[in-house]
Amino acid sequence: MNDKHHRLVSMANQISQFFESRPTEEERVGGVADHIIRFWDPRMRKAILEHLAAGGDGLRDNARRAIERLAAAQQPA
Amino acid sequence: MNPNKEADFGTPQRHSTRLVTLSIDGHSVTVPAGTSVMHAALASGIDIPKLCATDTLEAFGSCRVCLVEIENRKGYPASCTTPAEEGMKVHTQTAKLGDLRRGVMELYMSDHPADCRDHAGSGTCEMHGVAHDVGLTEVRYESGRTHLAAKVDASNPYFQFDPAKCIVCSRCVRACDDIQGTFALTVEGRAFDSRIVVSADEPFLDSECVSCGACVQACPTDALVEKSVVEMGAPDRVISTTCAYCGVGCGFRAEMKGDELVRMVPEKAAKANHGHSCVKGRFAWTYATHQDRMTKPMIRERITDPWRVVSWDEALQRAATEFRRIQDKYGRGAIGGITSSRCSNEETYLVQKMVRAAFGNNNVDTCARVCHSPTGYGLKTTIGESAGTQDFDSIDRADVIIVMGANPTDAHPVFGSRLKQRVREGMKVIVIDPRAIDLVRVPNVEAAYHLATKPGTNVAILNALAHVVVTEGLAKEAYVRERCEWPAYEAWRTFISDPAQSPEAMEAVTGVPAAQVRGAARLYAQAGNAAIYYGLGVTEHSQGSTAVMGIANLAMVTGNVGRIGVGINPLRGQNNVQGSCDMGSFPHELPGYRHIGDDVVRKQFEDDWKVTLDPEPGLRIPNMFDAAHDGSFRALYCQGEDIAQSDPNTAHVTAALRAMECVVVQDIFLNETAKYAHVFLPGTSFLEKDGTFTNSERRVSRIRKVMEPLCGMADWEVTCALSKALGYPMDYAHPSEIMDEIARLTPTFTGVSYKLIDELGSIQWPCNEAAPEGTPTMHIGEFVRGKGQFIVTEYVPTDEKVTRRYPLLMTTGRILSQYNVGAQTRRTANVAWYAEDLLEIHPHDAEDRGIRDGDAVGVASRAGETVLRARVTERVQPGVVYTTFHFPEAGSNVLTTENSDWATNCPEYKVTAVQVSRAAQPSDWQKQFQRFSDEQVGLAEQATEALAR
């Protein structure tokens, strides 16, 4: 993992840890995904999606699912 | 009497619903019960001479000049100590009173330098005015003993004390005690031998005096007078303005002689400070004309090149051309801008507008990123608005307050003094801080509880406090049911009631004995009015936003939001932190905290600005550095902020700056960031411009120009010129027009205008149709978001952990005499009190390492290493060290890491694992810093010398 991806994984995991105490799956995963959409510059989102595509090493389970959700939203219907 | 002085009614104003009517010299006067005869007379335009009385202090009744006659009463009572009563008939001018007053004044003047007004004084000595008013024409006692040969104490860099001019009226003593709360002055001796003594009869500079200036302001003679007044003479005109230092935002009167500023005097009418000040605002303004001021635009190709002084046009064209070249090559998002909380609302608004409209992206951020951004996230989430809930006056009605992660007596000194006044009046304080700040225990002030947490455990302690409230039945559930989202509360209640959140369970984490936590929680929850004041010790953590939400949870569950005397009060570090955030300086938010992705809001701005805006959030400051490292961010416009000194992990920041192809810095000095710049645009100090600042209470106050910009252009004009060079002209004739645009586009500012601020003195937003004169207390009846939202705040330990290699936790903060990166205060005489950053270390930790007070010590963290001098003190607990970040060569931020708040990327300045050991020489970083810094100063000097040739 390069420094850039390491930093973004760390940030995503931190966000995830906050939302993991939410009562529903939707809030746990959706909270992370929404936070990343609302606060991350597109190049940061692109980089974390690239990291996911490369295996997503280091991502907490909840963070991974949130980023998978972001990836799915990018796929054409 | 000095015509420039604010009106002085002799004794404080009283507030009562009961009114009394009396006759003064035949005039019928009606005043609130409790008002003194003196105040009633003076407020009605009837003059009574006075010396020991001033309306910022309670009456003392010692000078015997303000005597009056009252019908059907014996004697000649002092009007200052006599309350007005219904039907009272008062006479202020009679032959007998004239005789008495002349007799008293003759005695005073017999021991007062006759020339004080003409030569060595300010012309502001009230003695001569009073002597004239009472008709004193001669003094018959000139051959007796006097104090005229007493020695002047000129030790303080800003003011002097001449005992020969002192009449021992005690105004200075009372100001120090009652207003400032330092108790540095006293009257020693009796009768003729009585004199003012500082601390243990020490010179002012060596004493516990904090140089707030209250004594100087209170002195009716020139015994205590500013040295600038002695040197320059009495001011002849006044301009009201606002201090440019901390988030208190004190109102000041800039007293001028011609075009020169003689002194800054705190304004009694200013609602943030009510006539009080601190050593920074009162005296440390001379940096504005310091020889280091940069006043010419400069450019260079590489940072190793000498600077070249150029015209404004050439500098702005270079910046614009480079920005466009870089965007063409690397993409629209390759450039961005950073503003500072030291800039005005109008300036920060313009920068974010230029970035969004002319740069065409949202890569704009402000230094609030690295201080209070978690406040924005946390309060917006829980109560719906990114701002404190109260005004400062609210503390007068508080019974209990929590001060968490803030050190008001150093960082917000005027509010700190007020807080101490309230403690002396009986208000209880709970301090939550790893360090024993002054409020924990100083003479006359002692906290009810000091919860000395381990750094990084704020969420744990907040949860433990809330656990006690909920499990001991202290929650105000009726309030919660009415005001908050009940299902969210129930979920939170389940979480917080778990024994895992109890003080006993958390004791090992926080280091705070459970019994103390339980006691503090009960005190807070059962107070009639309880308020929370917090600072960067809450926000600058990996869980900064969570802690802010924890604070909101605690306030809501105890029913302590939505009325006077309670609330959630972030103490902002710099003067315009609140304002810079309000103005849309964050990359994801337009002015008024509205997300850039909101199509309706964005359209409103697009229509007004006549441009299409990018709907995606931009880079935050730490993201900009990361992007510079990976090559996608190549140019920066940095206005008024010194990221190379203030941001964490200096090596990472400076490497990012070196990686950029064009760094444009706009500042009043060649600051640390400017040493990495390619274009330097000279800036203006707060004395050189018009605008507004918004303080911690959401109070919008005017800054008024008292001298012309040394560089020829105001900062807002420079931003407009740069934007024009980029092809996006922004035309304004005056900053008031910028505020008009802000008001037009920001719902919470709809009613704000310079005209209204001038009428009201200041305005607390929201100011709109619903609140045409502003809003001192928010969330009355209903939260801004509708229902308050409880948030589950799970404690997550920081990744920054102590190890064998780094066994101590370092936390950072501020000191009274210095401000932020010190660019301003280091260039004033404030260095007399603090000339270098020191490392506080507990005696046990010092002894373990063979460190003595004053030793040079190496401090090493995972990020870097520096050398500081040690101050061995029990202020810090074992295992914790503390330092400040005011001096660039100290390199405090060489040590801090890139760890940051999960929600906002606010750096975790407050928790860095370090090792400390004795050192014999500066660190490698410091040697390298000094070489680079000397080289850069030399390159700038070459430019100046070339210009002179």
CSV table of N, CA and C in Angstrom, one decimal, chain B residues 385 582 591-594 743 745-752 764-768 778:
chain,number,residue,atom,x,y,z
B,385,GLU,N,-26.6,24.1,14.4
B,385,GLU,CA,-25.9,25.3,14.0
B,385,GLU,C,-24.5,25.3,14.4
B,582,ASP,N,-18.2,31.0,9.0
B,582,ASP,CA,-19.5,31.5,8.6
B,582,ASP,C,-19.5,31.9,7.1
B,591,PRO,N,-21.2,30.0,2.1
B,591,PRO,CA,-21.5,30.9,3.3
B,591,PRO,C,-22.8,30.4,3.9
B,592,GLY,N,-22.8,30.5,5.3
B,592,GLY,CA,-24.0,30.0,6.0
B,592,GLY,C,-24.1,28.5,6.2
B,593,TYR,N,-23.0,27.8,6.0
B,593,TYR,CA,-22.9,26.4,6.3
B,593,TYR,C,-23.8,25.6,5.4
B,594,ARG,N,-23.9,25.9,4.2
B,594,ARG,CA,-24.8,25.1,3.3
B,594,ARG,C,-23.9,24.4,2.3
B,743,ALA,N,-24.9,39.5,3.1
B,743,ALA,CA,-26.2,39.5,3.7
B,743,ALA,C,-27.3,39.0,2.7
B,745,LEU,N,-26.9,36.8,0.4
B,745,LEU,CA,-26.8,35.4,0.1
B,745,LEU,C,-26.8,34.5,1.3
B,746,THR,N,-26.8,35.1,2.5
B,746,THR,CA,-26.7,34.2,3.7
B,746,THR,C,-27.9,34.5,4.6
B,747,PRO,N,-28.7,33.5,4.8
B,747,PRO,CA,-30.0,33.7,5.6
B,747,PRO,C,-29.7,34.2,7.0
B,748,THR,N,-28.6,33.8,7.6
B,748,THR,CA,-28.4,34.2,9.0
B,748,THR,C,-27.8,35.6,9.1
B,749,PHE,N,-27.4,36.2,7.9
B,749,PHE,CA,-26.9,37.5,7.9
B,749,PHE,C,-27.8,38.5,7.2
B,750,THR,N,-29.0,38.1,6.9
B,750,THR,CA,-29.9,39.0,6.1
B,750,THR,C,-29.9,40.4,6.5
B,751,GLY,N,-30.0,40.6,7.8
B,751,GLY,CA,-30.2,42.0,8.3
B,751,GLY,C,-28.9,42.7,8.6
B,752,VAL,N,-27.7,42.1,8.4
B,752,VAL,CA,-26.4,42.7,8.8
B,752,VAL,C,-26.0,43.7,7.7
B,764,GLN,N,-25.1,40.2,16.9
B,764,GLN,CA,-24.9,38.7,17.0
B,764,GLN,C,-25.8,38.0,16.0
B,765,TRP,N,-25.3,37.3,15.0
B,765,TRP,CA,-26.1,36.6,14.1
B,765,TRP,C,-26.8,35.4,14.8
B,766,PRO,N,-27.9,34.9,14.4
B,766,PRO,CA,-28.7,35.3,13.2
B,766,PRO,C,-29.3,36.7,13.4
B,767,CYS,N,-29.2,37.4,12.3
B,767,CYS,CA,-29.8,38.7,12.2
B,767,CYS,C,-30.6,38.8,11.0
B,768,ASN,N,-31.9,38.7,11.1
B,768,ASN,CA,-32.8,38.7,9.9
B,768,ASN,C,-34.2,39.1,10.3
B,778,MET,N,-29.2,31.5,21.4
B,778,MET,CA,-29.8,30.7,20.3
B,778,MET,C,-30.6,29.5,20.9
